[in-house]
Amino acid sequence: MQTELPLISVIVPCYKVEQWLPACLDSLLAQTYRNLELICVDDGSPDRSGAILDDYAKKDPRIRVIHRENGGLSAARNSGLAVARGEYIGFVDSDDSVLPEMYETLYRLLLRYDADIADCAAVLDTDTGKEDQSGIALYRGGEAVFTASVLDQIATPVWSKLFKAALWKELRFPEGAYYEDCLTLPALCENDPVLVRTERKLYRYNRQSTSIMRGRKNTRHLRSRLAVFDAYLGYMSAHPSLTELAHYYVCCSVPSRSALVLKSDDVPPEEFRAYRSNLRALFLAHWQGAKRSSHFRSAPKSKRLLWTIYRFSPALAAFLAAHYSKKRTN
C-alpha cells in the first residue's frame, strides 16, 4: 500500500487580482503533487477576487478561503500561517502562476538533500526559457543562506520556495511594512536552515500586474527600506564572519533603483531629505570597508563605477540608476 505524501499548505493572498486569479488557481490545482491545501486569503479585495475564490472552493475541496478586512500582504500571509495544517509551507502571489511540477520538484529536493528550504528559479513574462536549468546548489546554515541572498545567488522572495512548516512555528511577517520578505530573512536565517536551490524555472512571475513596489513611493516605502538596512546590518553585526559582506551590502544596495528615489510627491519634503541623508551617511560609513572586500573587486565594472559616482554625486547616481533600470525593463 502506497503511503500518502505529506500535506503541503500553499498560502495565496488575494487583493484586486480578478484579472489574474483564475490562472493562478488553475496552475495550483494542476500540480502533479496532489496532496495540497490552498489557503486563499481574500484581503478585503474590492473587486471580484473573493467571489472567484468561493466559486473555486465549491469545485475543489483542497481550497480553503479566508475572507478578512484589508490588512496588507503580511497580514494576509499571517492569517494563512495561523490555520495551515501542512508539514510544508509554500507561498504564491495571486497574480502569478506556477508550473505543474513545481511543488513535486521542490518536495523531492527537500528529501534528497535533507534540507529545510527548497528554492527554484522564476520564469519572467519575457523569458525564453532556453537557459541551462540543470544546476543545483546547496547552502548549509543561516550565514550561508543569508550571504547567498545578499549576493543574488538565491532570490529573497518566499514565493519561489517550499519550507518545512517548523520554520514558521514562531515566525511571522512584519505587518504595516513593505519589503516583507527582506525583513523576514534575518529571522528565518537565525533558524540555521539548509537550503537547496534548483535552476529549473518553475515559478511564473507576472511583470504585467500592478505591483506595490513599482508604484509611487510613499512614506511607508522609505521607512521600510531603512528598516531593511537595519535588519540586515543587525544580523551581520551578530555574525562577525559577515563583516566584509556588510560593507559590500551597503555600498551595493544604497546606489540602486529601489533605494534611490529621485523624488516623491507622496512624501513630506523634510522626511524625504532625512531619508536621502540617512542613506548617504550609511554609504560613507561602509565605503572604505567595501572597497577592500573581495565582493567589491569581483563586482562588474559598471556597478563599481556607479558606486564611485554616488560617493561624489548622489543625484547623478540616482539619475543613472533610474535610467539604466528603466532601459533594462523596456
mmCIF file of C-alpha atoms in Angstrom, residues 45-301:
data_model
loop_
_atom_site.group_PDB
_atom_site.id
_atom_site.type_symbol
_atom_site.label_atom_id
_atom_site.label_comp_id
_atom_site.label_asym_id
_atom_site.label_seq_id
_atom_site.Cartn_x
_atom_site.Cartn_y
_atom_site.Cartn_z
ATOM 1 C CA SER A 45 -10.494 42.909 -2.033
ATOM 2 C CA PRO A 46 -12.964 45.407 -3.572
ATOM 3 C CA ASP A 47 -13.204 43.532 -6.876
ATOM 4 C CA ARG A 48 -14.498 40.024 -7.648
ATOM 5 C CA SER A 49 -11.481 38.208 -6.211
ATOM 6 C CA GLY A 50 -13.424 36.964 -3.176
ATOM 7 C CA ALA A 51 -16.285 35.664 -5.312
ATOM 8 C CA ILE A 52 -13.856 33.887 -7.641
ATOM 9 C CA LEU A 53 -12.251 32.167 -4.647
ATOM 10 C CA ASP A 54 -15.632 30.993 -3.361
ATOM 11 C CA ASP A 55 -16.555 29.604 -6.789
ATOM 12 C CA TYR A 56 -13.304 27.641 -6.994
ATOM 13 C CA ALA A 57 -13.701 26.341 -3.428
ATOM 14 C CA LYS A 58 -17.072 24.822 -4.386
ATOM 15 C CA LYS A 59 -15.379 22.840 -7.141
ATOM 16 C CA ASP A 60 -12.289 21.574 -5.276
ATOM 17 C CA PRO A 61 -12.202 20.717 -1.541
ATOM 18 C CA ARG A 62 -8.478 21.425 -1.387
ATOM 19 C CA ILE A 63 -9.234 25.160 -1.491
ATOM 20 C CA ARG A 64 -9.883 26.919 1.822
ATOM 21 C CA VAL A 65 -10.989 30.553 1.650
ATOM 22 C CA ILE A 66 -10.463 33.172 4.349
ATOM 23 C CA HIS A 67 -12.302 36.484 3.981
ATOM 24 C CA ARG A 68 -10.831 39.265 6.104
ATOM 25 C CA GLU A 69 -10.644 43.039 6.291
ATOM 26 C CA ASN A 70 -7.823 44.567 4.301
ATOM 27 C CA GLY A 71 -4.583 44.462 6.240
ATOM 28 C CA GLY A 72 -1.889 44.147 3.608
ATOM 29 C CA LEU A 73 0.228 41.301 2.264
ATOM 30 C CA SER A 74 1.927 40.409 5.554
ATOM 31 C CA ALA A 75 -1.337 40.259 7.472
ATOM 32 C CA ALA A 76 -2.905 38.077 4.779
ATOM 33 C CA ARG A 77 0.028 35.673 4.794
ATOM 34 C CA ASN A 78 -0.026 35.550 8.599
ATOM 35 C CA SER A 79 -3.738 34.668 8.510
ATOM 36 C CA GLY A 80 -2.853 31.738 6.290
ATOM 37 C CA LEU A 81 0.011 30.626 8.512
ATOM 38 C CA ALA A 82 -2.309 30.630 11.530
ATOM 39 C CA VAL A 83 -4.524 27.917 10.023
ATOM 40 C CA ALA A 84 -2.039 25.976 7.857
ATOM 41 C CA ARG A 85 -2.052 22.234 8.581
ATOM 42 C CA GLY A 86 0.700 21.076 6.225
ATOM 43 C CA GLU A 87 4.110 19.677 7.059
ATOM 44 C CA TYR A 88 5.419 22.042 4.393
ATOM 45 C CA ILE A 89 4.534 25.640 3.545
ATOM 46 C CA GLY A 90 4.562 27.461 0.223
ATOM 47 C CA PHE A 91 3.544 30.977 -0.783
ATOM 48 C CA VAL A 92 2.220 32.106 -4.163
ATOM 49 C CA ASP A 93 1.306 35.652 -5.177
ATOM 50 C CA SER A 94 -2.160 35.587 -6.695
ATOM 51 C CA ASP A 95 -1.193 37.493 -9.850
ATOM 52 C CA ASP A 96 1.476 34.872 -10.640
ATOM 53 C CA SER A 97 1.283 31.185 -11.539
ATOM 54 C CA VAL A 98 3.408 28.063 -11.170
ATOM 55 C CA LEU A 99 4.482 25.275 -13.489
ATOM 56 C CA PRO A 100 2.746 21.896 -12.939
ATOM 57 C CA GLU A 101 5.779 20.148 -11.447
ATOM 58 C CA MET A 102 6.893 22.943 -9.098
ATOM 59 C CA TYR A 103 5.874 21.544 -5.721
ATOM 60 C CA GLU A 104 6.696 17.943 -6.569
ATOM 61 C CA THR A 105 10.190 19.044 -7.641
ATOM 62 C CA LEU A 106 10.781 21.141 -4.533
ATOM 63 C CA TYR A 107 9.473 18.405 -2.225
ATOM 64 C CA ARG A 108 11.788 15.818 -3.801
ATOM 65 C CA LEU A 109 14.724 18.192 -3.378
ATOM 66 C CA LEU A 110 13.961 18.653 0.326
ATOM 67 C CA LEU A 111 14.030 14.901 0.826
ATOM 68 C CA ARG A 112 17.078 14.237 -1.320
ATOM 69 C CA TYR A 113 19.262 16.866 0.346
ATOM 70 C CA ASP A 114 17.701 16.719 3.830
ATOM 71 C CA ALA A 115 17.036 20.456 3.517
ATOM 72 C CA ASP A 116 14.682 22.852 5.279
ATOM 73 C CA ILE A 117 14.026 25.103 2.271
ATOM 74 C CA ALA A 118 13.904 24.320 -1.444
ATOM 75 C CA ASP A 119 14.147 27.195 -3.923
ATOM 76 C CA CYS A 120 13.649 27.427 -7.674
ATOM 77 C CA ALA A 121 14.224 29.967 -10.426
ATOM 78 C CA ALA A 122 11.432 32.070 -11.886
ATOM 79 C CA VAL A 123 10.186 32.482 -15.431
ATOM 80 C CA LEU A 124 9.505 36.103 -16.358
ATOM 81 C CA ASP A 125 6.873 37.034 -18.916
ATOM 82 C CA THR A 126 9.644 37.957 -21.394
ATOM 83 C CA ASP A 127 11.746 34.859 -20.675
ATOM 84 C CA THR A 128 12.596 32.441 -23.484
ATOM 85 C CA GLY A 129 13.313 29.638 -21.017
ATOM 86 C CA LYS A 130 16.308 28.492 -23.052
ATOM 87 C CA GLU A 131 18.960 28.907 -20.367
ATOM 88 C CA ASP A 132 20.559 25.909 -18.668
ATOM 89 C CA GLN A 133 18.271 24.740 -15.857
ATOM 90 C CA SER A 134 20.269 21.768 -14.611
ATOM 91 C CA GLY A 135 22.188 23.395 -11.777
ATOM 92 C CA ILE A 136 21.768 22.516 -8.083
ATOM 93 C CA ALA A 137 23.330 24.482 -5.220
ATOM 94 C CA LEU A 138 23.288 23.701 -1.511
ATOM 95 C CA TYR A 139 23.653 26.267 1.278
ATOM 96 C CA ARG A 140 24.165 24.948 4.798
ATOM 97 C CA GLY A 141 23.287 27.213 7.699
ATOM 98 C CA GLY A 142 21.870 30.677 8.194
ATOM 99 C CA GLU A 143 25.065 32.567 7.344
ATOM 100 C CA ALA A 144 25.403 30.700 4.050
ATOM 101 C CA VAL A 145 21.752 31.306 3.126
ATOM 102 C CA PHE A 146 21.941 34.970 4.099
ATOM 103 C CA THR A 147 25.159 35.507 2.133
ATOM 104 C CA ALA A 148 23.718 33.818 -0.945
ATOM 105 C CA SER A 149 20.678 36.104 -0.774
ATOM 106 C CA VAL A 150 22.783 39.271 -0.459
ATOM 107 C CA LEU A 151 24.947 38.166 -3.388
ATOM 108 C CA ASP A 152 21.844 37.359 -5.510
ATOM 109 C CA GLN A 153 22.717 33.681 -5.730
ATOM 110 C CA ILE A 154 19.250 32.901 -4.451
ATOM 111 C CA ALA A 155 16.139 35.067 -4.609
ATOM 112 C CA THR A 156 14.822 36.595 -1.380
ATOM 113 C CA PRO A 157 11.042 36.308 -2.099
ATOM 114 C CA VAL A 158 9.270 33.434 -0.374
ATOM 115 C CA TRP A 159 7.105 32.649 -3.404
ATOM 116 C CA SER A 160 9.819 30.633 -5.165
ATOM 117 C CA LYS A 161 10.300 28.309 -2.193
ATOM 118 C CA LEU A 162 8.952 25.382 -0.226
ATOM 119 C CA PHE A 163 9.617 25.426 3.529
ATOM 120 C CA LYS A 164 9.400 22.930 6.321
ATOM 121 C CA ALA A 165 6.482 24.179 8.384
ATOM 122 C CA ALA A 166 8.595 24.095 11.570
ATOM 123 C CA LEU A 167 10.461 27.180 10.344
ATOM 124 C CA TRP A 168 7.231 29.185 10.627
ATOM 125 C CA LYS A 169 6.120 27.898 14.023
ATOM 126 C CA GLU A 170 7.072 31.191 15.724
ATOM 127 C CA LEU A 171 7.960 33.339 12.713
ATOM 128 C CA ARG A 172 5.523 35.774 11.103
ATOM 129 C CA PHE A 173 5.747 38.525 8.502
ATOM 130 C CA PRO A 174 6.048 42.121 9.784
ATOM 131 C CA GLU A 175 2.718 43.882 9.367
ATOM 132 C CA GLY A 176 2.463 47.506 8.315
ATOM 133 C CA ALA A 177 5.685 47.446 6.260
ATOM 134 C CA TYR A 178 6.745 46.800 2.701
ATOM 135 C CA TYR A 179 9.681 44.556 1.688
ATOM 136 C CA GLU A 180 8.170 41.827 3.876
ATOM 137 C CA ASP A 181 10.381 39.051 2.549
ATOM 138 C CA CYS A 182 13.573 41.024 3.140
ATOM 139 C CA LEU A 183 12.516 41.927 6.668
ATOM 140 C CA THR A 184 11.764 38.260 7.395
ATOM 141 C CA LEU A 185 15.031 36.869 6.005
ATOM 142 C CA PRO A 186 17.298 37.584 9.039
ATOM 143 C CA ALA A 187 14.888 35.908 11.473
ATOM 144 C CA LEU A 188 14.493 32.982 9.096
ATOM 145 C CA CYS A 189 18.268 32.582 8.921
ATOM 146 C CA GLU A 190 18.516 32.520 12.722
ATOM 147 C CA ASN A 191 16.920 29.062 12.465
ATOM 148 C CA ASP A 192 20.121 27.970 10.698
ATOM 149 C CA PRO A 193 18.336 26.331 7.752
ATOM 150 C CA VAL A 194 19.748 24.221 4.954
ATOM 151 C CA LEU A 195 18.586 25.493 1.553
ATOM 152 C CA VAL A 196 18.753 23.658 -1.753
ATOM 153 C CA ARG A 197 18.399 25.655 -4.955
ATOM 154 C CA THR A 198 17.485 24.388 -8.412
ATOM 155 C CA GLU A 199 17.924 26.475 -11.549
ATOM 156 C CA ARG A 200 14.776 24.962 -13.022
ATOM 157 C CA LYS A 201 12.314 27.756 -13.779
ATOM 158 C CA LEU A 202 9.160 26.624 -12.043
ATOM 159 C CA TYR A 203 7.532 29.866 -10.895
ATOM 160 C CA ARG A 204 5.966 32.215 -13.436
ATOM 161 C CA TYR A 205 6.321 35.831 -12.311
ATOM 162 C CA ASN A 206 3.815 38.253 -13.814
ATOM 163 C CA ARG A 207 5.561 41.543 -14.569
ATOM 164 C CA GLN A 208 2.406 42.987 -16.123
ATOM 165 C CA SER A 209 0.474 43.153 -12.860
ATOM 166 C CA THR A 210 0.155 46.265 -10.724
ATOM 167 C CA SER A 211 2.859 45.884 -8.109
ATOM 168 C CA ILE A 212 3.162 47.952 -4.945
ATOM 169 C CA MET A 213 6.920 48.013 -5.448
ATOM 170 C CA ARG A 214 6.554 49.524 -8.927
ATOM 171 C CA GLY A 215 4.057 52.192 -7.926
ATOM 172 C CA ARG A 216 4.503 55.667 -6.472
ATOM 173 C CA LYS A 217 6.754 55.718 -3.447
ATOM 174 C CA ASN A 218 5.311 56.914 -0.151
ATOM 175 C CA THR A 219 6.490 57.312 3.420
ATOM 176 C CA ARG A 220 5.988 53.645 4.176
ATOM 177 C CA HIS A 221 8.263 52.654 1.284
ATOM 178 C CA LEU A 222 11.069 54.833 2.574
ATOM 179 C CA ARG A 223 10.709 53.764 6.188
ATOM 180 C CA SER A 224 10.512 50.115 5.185
ATOM 181 C CA ARG A 225 13.634 50.448 3.061
ATOM 182 C CA LEU A 226 15.568 51.872 6.022
ATOM 183 C CA ALA A 227 14.160 49.077 8.204
ATOM 184 C CA VAL A 228 15.620 46.509 5.788
ATOM 185 C CA PHE A 229 19.069 48.068 6.159
ATOM 186 C CA ASP A 230 18.685 47.947 9.947
ATOM 187 C CA ALA A 231 17.560 44.309 9.902
ATOM 188 C CA TYR A 232 20.311 43.147 7.557
ATOM 189 C CA LEU A 233 23.074 45.030 9.327
ATOM 190 C CA GLY A 234 21.768 43.808 12.674
ATOM 191 C CA TYR A 235 22.038 40.203 11.512
ATOM 192 C CA MET A 236 25.507 40.701 10.085
ATOM 193 C CA SER A 237 26.794 42.508 13.191
ATOM 194 C CA ALA A 238 25.706 39.497 15.248
ATOM 195 C CA HIS A 239 27.750 37.245 12.941
ATOM 196 C CA PRO A 240 31.326 38.633 12.823
ATOM 197 C CA SER A 241 32.277 36.479 9.838
ATOM 198 C CA LEU A 242 29.890 38.625 7.765
ATOM 199 C CA THR A 243 31.577 41.974 8.471
ATOM 200 C CA GLU A 244 33.078 42.209 4.996
ATOM 201 C CA LEU A 245 29.723 41.291 3.487
ATOM 202 C CA ALA A 246 28.046 44.087 5.474
ATOM 203 C CA HIS A 247 30.320 46.725 3.929
ATOM 204 C CA TYR A 248 29.682 45.369 0.451
ATOM 205 C CA TYR A 249 25.920 45.061 1.014
ATOM 206 C CA VAL A 250 25.542 48.725 1.946
ATOM 207 C CA CYS A 251 27.588 50.031 -0.967
ATOM 208 C CA CYS A 252 25.817 47.700 -3.379
ATOM 209 C CA SER A 253 22.309 48.445 -2.102
ATOM 210 C CA VAL A 254 22.289 52.196 -1.485
ATOM 211 C CA PRO A 255 23.038 53.304 -5.085
ATOM 212 C CA SER A 256 20.237 51.161 -6.528
ATOM 213 C CA ARG A 257 16.940 51.962 -8.200
ATOM 214 C CA SER A 258 14.931 50.523 -5.313
ATOM 215 C CA ALA A 259 16.699 52.675 -2.728
ATOM 216 C CA LEU A 260 17.452 55.890 -4.615
ATOM 217 C CA VAL A 261 14.104 57.552 -5.155
ATOM 218 C CA LEU A 262 14.588 60.688 -7.264
ATOM 219 C CA LYS A 263 11.522 62.410 -5.871
ATOM 220 C CA SER A 264 8.106 61.632 -4.460
ATOM 221 C CA ASP A 265 5.177 63.986 -4.045
ATOM 222 C CA ASP A 266 3.699 61.459 -1.584
ATOM 223 C CA VAL A 267 6.463 62.006 0.982
ATOM 224 C CA PRO A 268 6.808 65.191 3.085
ATOM 225 C CA PRO A 269 9.919 67.108 1.899
ATOM 226 C CA GLU A 270 11.612 67.037 5.294
ATOM 227 C CA GLU A 271 11.200 63.255 5.587
ATOM 228 C CA PHE A 272 12.450 62.769 2.051
ATOM 229 C CA ARG A 273 15.573 64.815 2.811
ATOM 230 C CA ALA A 274 16.151 62.825 6.012
ATOM 231 C CA TYR A 275 15.832 59.561 4.081
ATOM 232 C CA ARG A 276 18.396 60.603 1.498
ATOM 233 C CA SER A 277 20.697 61.877 4.264
ATOM 234 C CA ASN A 278 20.473 58.582 6.148
ATOM 235 C CA LEU A 279 21.373 56.630 3.024
ATOM 236 C CA ARG A 280 24.316 58.878 2.315
ATOM 237 C CA ALA A 281 25.699 58.571 5.849
ATOM 238 C CA LEU A 282 25.272 54.807 5.762
ATOM 239 C CA PHE A 283 27.105 54.537 2.472
ATOM 240 C CA LEU A 284 30.057 56.678 3.574
ATOM 241 C CA ALA A 285 30.418 54.707 6.819
ATOM 242 C CA HIS A 286 30.902 51.480 4.841
ATOM 243 C CA TRP A 287 32.667 52.749 1.708
ATOM 244 C CA GLN A 288 36.270 52.105 2.724
ATOM 245 C CA GLY A 289 35.482 48.644 4.044
ATOM 246 C CA ALA A 290 33.584 47.781 0.881
ATOM 247 C CA LYS A 291 36.494 48.749 -1.363
ATOM 248 C CA ARG A 292 38.720 46.286 0.491
ATOM 249 C CA SER A 293 36.277 43.397 0.172
ATOM 250 C CA SER A 294 36.653 40.563 -2.310
ATOM 251 C CA HIS A 295 32.991 41.008 -3.294
ATOM 252 C CA PHE A 296 33.695 44.577 -4.391
ATOM 253 C CA ARG A 297 36.667 43.570 -6.517
ATOM 254 C CA SER A 298 34.662 40.864 -8.282
ATOM 255 C CA ALA A 299 31.659 43.117 -8.985
ATOM 256 C CA PRO A 300 31.056 44.315 -12.570
ATOM 257 C CA LYS A 301 32.898 47.493 -13.503
#
